[in-house]
Short mmCIF file of C-alpha atoms and ligand atoms in Angstrom, two decimals:
data_model
loop_
_atom_site.label_atom_id
_atom_site.label_comp_id
_atom_site.label_asym_id
_atom_site.label_seq_id
_atom_site.Cartn_x
_atom_site.Cartn_y
_atom_site.Cartn_z
CA UNK A 192 0.00 0.00 0.00
CA UNK A 193 1.14 3.59 -0.49
CA UNK A 194 2.46 5.32 2.61
CA UNK A 195 0.03 7.44 4.64
CA UNK A 196 -0.46 10.83 3.04
CA UNK A 197 1.07 13.88 4.58
CA UNK A 198 -1.30 16.87 4.73
CA UNK A 199 1.27 19.28 3.36
CA UNK A 200 1.50 19.36 -0.43
CA UNK A 201 4.69 20.53 -2.05
CA UNK A 202 5.11 24.26 -2.67
CA UNK A 203 7.20 25.74 -5.47
CA UNK A 204 8.51 29.28 -5.21
CA UNK A 205 7.51 32.12 -7.55
CA UNK A 206 11.07 31.95 -8.94
CA UNK A 207 10.71 28.24 -9.70
CA UNK A 208 7.36 28.80 -11.44
CA UNK A 209 8.81 31.67 -13.49
CA UNK A 210 11.79 29.47 -14.43
CA UNK A 211 9.41 26.72 -15.64
CA UNK A 212 7.44 29.08 -17.87
CA UNK A 213 10.54 30.79 -19.26
CA UNK A 214 12.83 27.75 -19.76
CA UNK A 215 10.14 25.07 -20.20
CA UNK A 216 11.42 22.76 -17.45
CA UNK A 217 12.17 22.55 -13.73
CA UNK A 218 13.78 20.03 -11.38
CA UNK A 219 12.55 19.23 -7.86
CA UNK A 220 14.31 17.19 -5.19
CA UNK A 221 11.47 15.32 -3.47
CA UNK A 222 7.90 14.50 -4.52
CA UNK A 223 7.47 11.40 -2.40
CA UNK A 224 8.69 9.69 0.78
CA UNK A 225 11.32 6.92 1.06
CA UNK A 226 8.58 4.45 2.17
CA UNK A 227 6.36 5.26 -0.78
CA UNK A 228 9.34 5.07 -3.13
CA UNK A 229 10.11 1.54 -1.90
CA UNK A 230 6.45 0.52 -2.44
CA UNK A 231 6.39 2.11 -5.91
CA UNK A 232 9.54 0.20 -6.92
CA UNK A 233 7.88 -3.10 -5.93
CA UNK A 234 4.72 -2.26 -7.89
CA UNK A 235 6.73 -1.04 -10.87
CA UNK A 236 8.97 -4.11 -11.07
CA UNK A 237 5.96 -6.46 -10.86
CA UNK A 238 4.10 -4.58 -13.63
CA UNK A 239 7.06 -4.89 -16.01
CA UNK A 240 8.03 -8.44 -14.96
CA UNK A 241 4.46 -9.65 -15.65
CA UNK A 242 4.01 -7.37 -18.70
CA UNK A 243 0.73 -6.21 -17.19
CA UNK A 244 -1.57 -4.67 -19.79
CA UNK A 245 0.08 -6.46 -22.74
CA UNK A 246 -3.14 -7.82 -24.30
CA UNK A 247 -4.96 -4.51 -23.68
CA UNK A 248 -2.31 -2.64 -25.67
CA UNK A 249 -1.14 -0.81 -22.54
CA UNK A 250 2.28 -2.53 -22.40
CA UNK A 251 4.49 -1.82 -25.40
CA UNK A 252 8.01 -1.39 -26.66
CA UNK A 253 8.49 2.31 -27.35
CA UNK A 254 11.64 1.86 -29.44
CA UNK A 255 11.21 -1.55 -31.13
CA UNK A 256 8.75 -3.36 -33.40
CA UNK A 257 7.12 -4.83 -30.29
CA UNK A 258 6.24 -8.36 -31.43
CA UNK A 259 5.29 -10.78 -28.64
CA UNK A 260 8.17 -12.80 -27.22
CA UNK A 261 11.01 -10.50 -28.22
CA UNK A 262 13.07 -8.49 -25.76
CA UNK A 263 11.84 -4.89 -25.61
CA UNK A 264 14.37 -2.09 -26.12
CA UNK A 265 12.29 0.43 -24.17
CA UNK A 266 9.31 -1.09 -22.35
CA UNK A 267 6.44 1.24 -21.41
CA UNK A 268 3.13 0.78 -19.57
CA UNK A 269 0.39 3.29 -20.30
CA UNK A 270 -2.01 4.22 -17.51
CA UNK A 271 -0.65 1.80 -14.86
CA UNK A 272 -3.29 3.03 -12.36
CA UNK A 273 -5.83 1.12 -14.50
CA UNK A 274 -4.16 -2.05 -13.20
CA UNK A 275 -3.11 -0.84 -9.71
CA UNK A 276 -5.83 1.57 -8.44
CA UNK A 277 -3.78 2.34 -5.28
CA UNK A 278 -1.55 4.44 -7.54
CA UNK A 279 -4.34 7.04 -7.55
CA UNK A 280 -3.71 7.75 -3.87
CA UNK A 281 0.01 8.41 -3.59
CA UNK A 282 1.85 11.29 -1.99
CA UNK A 283 3.63 11.62 -5.34
CA UNK A 284 0.34 12.24 -7.16
CA UNK A 285 -0.85 14.70 -4.51
CA UNK A 286 2.40 16.67 -4.70
CA UNK A 287 2.58 16.57 -8.50
CA UNK A 288 -1.01 17.86 -8.82
CA UNK A 289 -0.27 20.65 -6.31
CA UNK A 290 2.79 21.69 -8.32
CA UNK A 291 0.85 21.56 -11.62
CA UNK A 292 -1.81 23.86 -10.13
CA UNK A 293 0.86 26.27 -8.89
CA UNK A 294 2.25 26.36 -12.44
CA UNK A 295 -0.99 26.49 -14.47
CA UNK A 296 -3.65 27.58 -11.97
CA UNK A 297 -6.43 25.73 -10.09
CA UNK A 298 -8.11 24.32 -13.21
CA UNK A 299 -5.11 22.11 -14.05
CA UNK A 300 -6.28 18.46 -14.00
CA UNK A 301 -4.72 15.01 -14.05
CA UNK A 302 -4.53 13.89 -17.69
CA UNK A 303 -2.71 10.56 -17.64
CA UNK A 304 0.32 8.60 -16.62
CA UNK A 305 2.85 6.11 -17.88
CA UNK A 306 5.95 4.23 -16.82
CA UNK A 307 9.08 3.89 -18.97
CA UNK A 308 11.66 1.28 -18.05
CA UNK A 309 15.27 1.24 -19.27
CA UNK A 310 16.79 -2.17 -18.60
CA UNK A 311 20.42 -2.16 -17.34
CA UNK A 312 23.04 -1.80 -20.13
CA UNK A 313 20.62 -2.18 -23.06
CA UNK A 314 17.78 0.27 -22.39
CA UNK A 315 17.53 2.35 -25.58
CA UNK A 316 17.62 6.13 -25.85
CA UNK A 317 14.32 8.00 -25.98
CA UNK A 318 14.93 10.16 -29.07
CA UNK A 319 14.46 13.94 -29.16
CA UNK A 320 10.78 14.82 -29.51
CA UNK A 321 7.97 17.12 -28.42
CA UNK A 322 5.08 15.42 -26.59
CA UNK A 323 2.66 17.39 -28.74
CA UNK A 324 3.73 15.15 -31.65
CA UNK A 325 1.60 12.40 -30.03
CA UNK A 326 -1.38 14.66 -29.28
CA UNK A 327 -4.41 15.70 -31.29
CA UNK A 328 -3.43 18.18 -34.05
CA UNK A 329 -6.58 20.24 -33.54
CA UNK A 330 -5.78 21.55 -30.03
CA UNK A 331 -3.31 23.70 -28.12
CA UNK A 332 -2.20 21.98 -24.92
CA UNK A 333 -0.91 23.57 -21.75
CA UNK A 334 0.51 20.53 -20.09
CA UNK A 335 3.28 19.55 -17.71
CA UNK A 336 4.88 16.11 -17.53
CA UNK A 337 6.23 15.22 -14.10
CA UNK A 338 8.99 12.65 -14.62
CA UNK A 339 9.96 10.94 -11.38
CA UNK A 340 12.78 8.36 -11.29
CA UNK A 341 12.50 5.58 -8.70
CA UNK A 342 16.30 5.54 -8.35
CA UNK A 343 18.78 8.33 -8.85
CA UNK A 344 18.66 9.49 -12.50
CA UNK A 345 22.05 10.29 -14.02
CA UNK A 346 23.41 11.01 -17.49
CA UNK A 347 24.82 7.47 -17.47
CA UNK A 348 21.47 5.75 -16.81
CA UNK A 349 19.27 8.03 -18.94
CA UNK A 350 18.10 11.14 -17.07
CA UNK A 351 16.01 13.73 -18.89
CA UNK A 352 17.66 16.28 -21.19
CA UNK A 353 15.97 19.43 -22.48
CA UNK A 354 16.51 22.19 -25.02
CA UNK A 355 15.69 25.22 -22.86
CA UNK A 356 13.02 27.59 -24.22
CA UNK A 357 12.18 25.32 -27.19
CA UNK A 358 8.52 25.33 -26.04
CA UNK A 359 8.16 29.03 -26.76
CA UNK A 360 5.56 29.72 -29.43
CA UNK A 361 3.75 26.37 -28.91
CA UNK A 362 4.71 25.27 -32.42
CA UNK A 363 5.38 21.73 -33.56
CA UNK A 364 8.37 20.50 -35.58
CA UNK A 365 8.02 17.63 -38.07
CA UNK A 366 8.48 14.18 -36.49
CA UNK A 367 8.90 10.62 -37.80
CA UNK A 368 8.65 7.15 -36.30
CA UNK A 369 11.98 5.95 -34.86
CA UNK A 370 14.10 4.53 -37.70
CA UNK A 371 11.41 5.73 -40.16
CA UNK A 372 9.60 2.49 -39.28
CA UNK A 373 5.83 3.03 -38.79
CA UNK A 374 5.70 -0.22 -36.77
CA UNK A 375 7.62 1.55 -33.98
CA UNK A 376 5.51 3.54 -31.53
CA UNK A 377 8.17 6.11 -30.53
CA UNK A 378 8.58 9.37 -32.44
CA UNK A 379 11.70 11.38 -33.23
CA UNK A 380 11.89 15.00 -34.29
CA UNK A 381 13.30 15.89 -37.75
CA UNK A 382 15.91 18.42 -36.72
CA UNK A 383 19.65 18.84 -37.29
CA UNK A 384 22.06 17.96 -34.45
CA UNK A 385 22.91 21.60 -33.90
CA UNK A 386 19.40 22.12 -32.49
CA UNK A 387 20.43 20.05 -29.48
CA UNK A 388 23.75 21.74 -28.74
CA UNK A 389 22.16 23.90 -26.05
CA UNK A 390 20.65 20.86 -24.31
CA UNK A 391 20.75 20.68 -20.53
CA UNK A 392 20.95 17.31 -18.72
CA UNK A 393 18.83 17.13 -15.55
CA UNK A 394 20.07 14.52 -13.08
CA UNK A 395 17.66 14.18 -10.13
CA UNK A 396 17.66 12.10 -6.93
CA UNK A 397 15.37 9.08 -6.43
CA UNK A 398 11.88 10.45 -5.77
CA UNK A 399 12.78 13.87 -7.14
CA UNK A 400 11.46 14.95 -10.53
CA UNK A 401 12.22 16.66 -13.80
CA UNK A 402 9.17 18.58 -15.10
CA UNK A 403 8.71 19.76 -18.67
CA UNK A 404 6.19 21.64 -20.76
CA UNK A 405 4.67 19.39 -23.43
CA UNK A 406 6.07 21.50 -26.33
CA UNK A 407 9.65 21.40 -25.02
CA UNK A 408 12.19 19.33 -26.99
CA UNK A 409 13.36 16.52 -24.72
CA UNK A 410 15.43 13.34 -24.79
CA UNK A 411 16.68 10.67 -22.41
CA UNK A 412 19.91 8.79 -23.15
CA UNK A 413 20.35 5.02 -23.16
CA UNK A 414 20.94 3.21 -19.88
CA UNK A 415 24.68 2.45 -19.78
CA UNK A 416 24.62 1.57 -16.08
CA UNK A 417 24.18 -1.79 -14.30
CA UNK A 418 21.05 -0.44 -12.52
CA UNK A 419 17.50 -0.49 -13.99
CA UNK A 420 16.29 3.04 -14.83
CA UNK A 421 12.71 3.29 -13.67
CA UNK A 422 10.68 6.41 -14.48
CA UNK A 423 7.05 7.06 -13.48
CA UNK A 424 5.47 10.00 -15.31
CA UNK A 425 2.30 11.89 -14.36
CA UNK A 426 0.73 14.41 -16.72
CA UNK A 427 -1.42 17.41 -15.78
CA UNK A 428 -3.03 19.93 -18.10
CA UNK A 429 -5.54 22.70 -18.61
CA UNK A 430 -8.50 21.95 -20.87
CA UNK A 431 -7.03 21.84 -24.43
CA UNK A 432 -8.09 24.78 -26.63
CA UNK A 433 -9.20 24.16 -30.23
CA UNK A 434 -6.84 25.53 -32.89
CA UNK A 435 -8.32 27.70 -35.64
CA UNK A 436 -6.38 25.57 -38.14
CA UNK A 437 -5.31 22.03 -37.14
CA UNK A 438 -1.58 21.26 -37.35
CA UNK A 439 -0.24 18.99 -40.09
CA UNK A 440 0.93 15.81 -38.35
CA UNK A 441 1.13 13.14 -41.08
CA UNK A 442 3.23 10.76 -38.92
CA UNK A 443 0.10 10.04 -36.85
CA UNK A 444 -1.71 8.54 -39.86
CA UNK A 445 1.36 6.46 -40.83
CA UNK A 446 1.42 4.64 -37.51
CA UNK A 447 1.00 0.82 -37.82
CA UNK A 448 2.06 -0.63 -34.50
CA UNK A 449 1.57 -4.06 -32.92
CA UNK A 450 0.26 -2.19 -29.86
CA UNK A 451 -2.62 -0.72 -31.88
CA UNK A 452 -3.49 -4.20 -33.17
CA UNK A 453 -3.48 -5.68 -29.66
CA UNK A 454 -5.69 -2.89 -28.38
CA UNK A 455 -8.12 -3.31 -31.29
CA UNK A 456 -8.32 -7.10 -30.84
CA UNK A 457 -8.89 -6.68 -27.10
CA UNK A 458 -11.65 -4.12 -27.66
CA UNK A 459 -13.40 -6.25 -30.30
CA UNK A 460 -13.28 -9.29 -28.04
CA UNK A 461 -14.72 -7.29 -25.13
CA UNK A 462 -17.49 -5.93 -27.39
CA UNK A 463 -18.36 -9.40 -28.73
CA UNK A 464 -18.83 -10.63 -25.14
CA UNK A 465 -20.96 -7.63 -24.17
NI1 LIG B 444 8.08 12.86 -24.11
#
């Protein structure tokens, strides 16, 4: 079970909030307690060991072709609270929501969550991208991703890296599926290397967090360490606003992943039983 909740939710200073809006990211040292962190690690390791959510399309390989029975390069579980409802009642979630509301105001709401696992030595890089590349092209999002590692996150094991201020303007750069393979779920931005020269690496302690605006260019390196790199991400946002003219995002139509097929088969089976 998650540790008992503390009444006090985390406060960020006006300077920290201003830094987030100007630079597009922010790091925090503690969003949870050591007891809760230990419980989260147990839950997390079980979810990945058992590939929970595989048939529902919730477990996938972000950086590979994701056929059943092959070793995943970058395993991910979408919406883990669907499988472990206790995750809805953590100190982490309470603190992350409080921070999101300090950044975006009281109407910021929980929008989703996922877990990304980088196995020791062979966990693949998460390529440079903007989260908006996965979102609906018809809306403007004001969204923060709270990325909490369950062990210390370092450059060696794949901490978050950001291009400061790249969220300004709320535009979207062209993206493609990793390796230009539409079977692969993960997206990569089409941009020359020089765009990333200003990148800042954000190591954070276990239970701390790196926060980013959903239009910010971000990346996480491969895991070159002997330790698993566990990240648990919560997303909070204001109500998306319709765009006058939808963005062009052709990579979304190209997508042909095994995850989509599993999800479709699961849904059809559930409907046929209903
Ligand atoms: Ni992302």
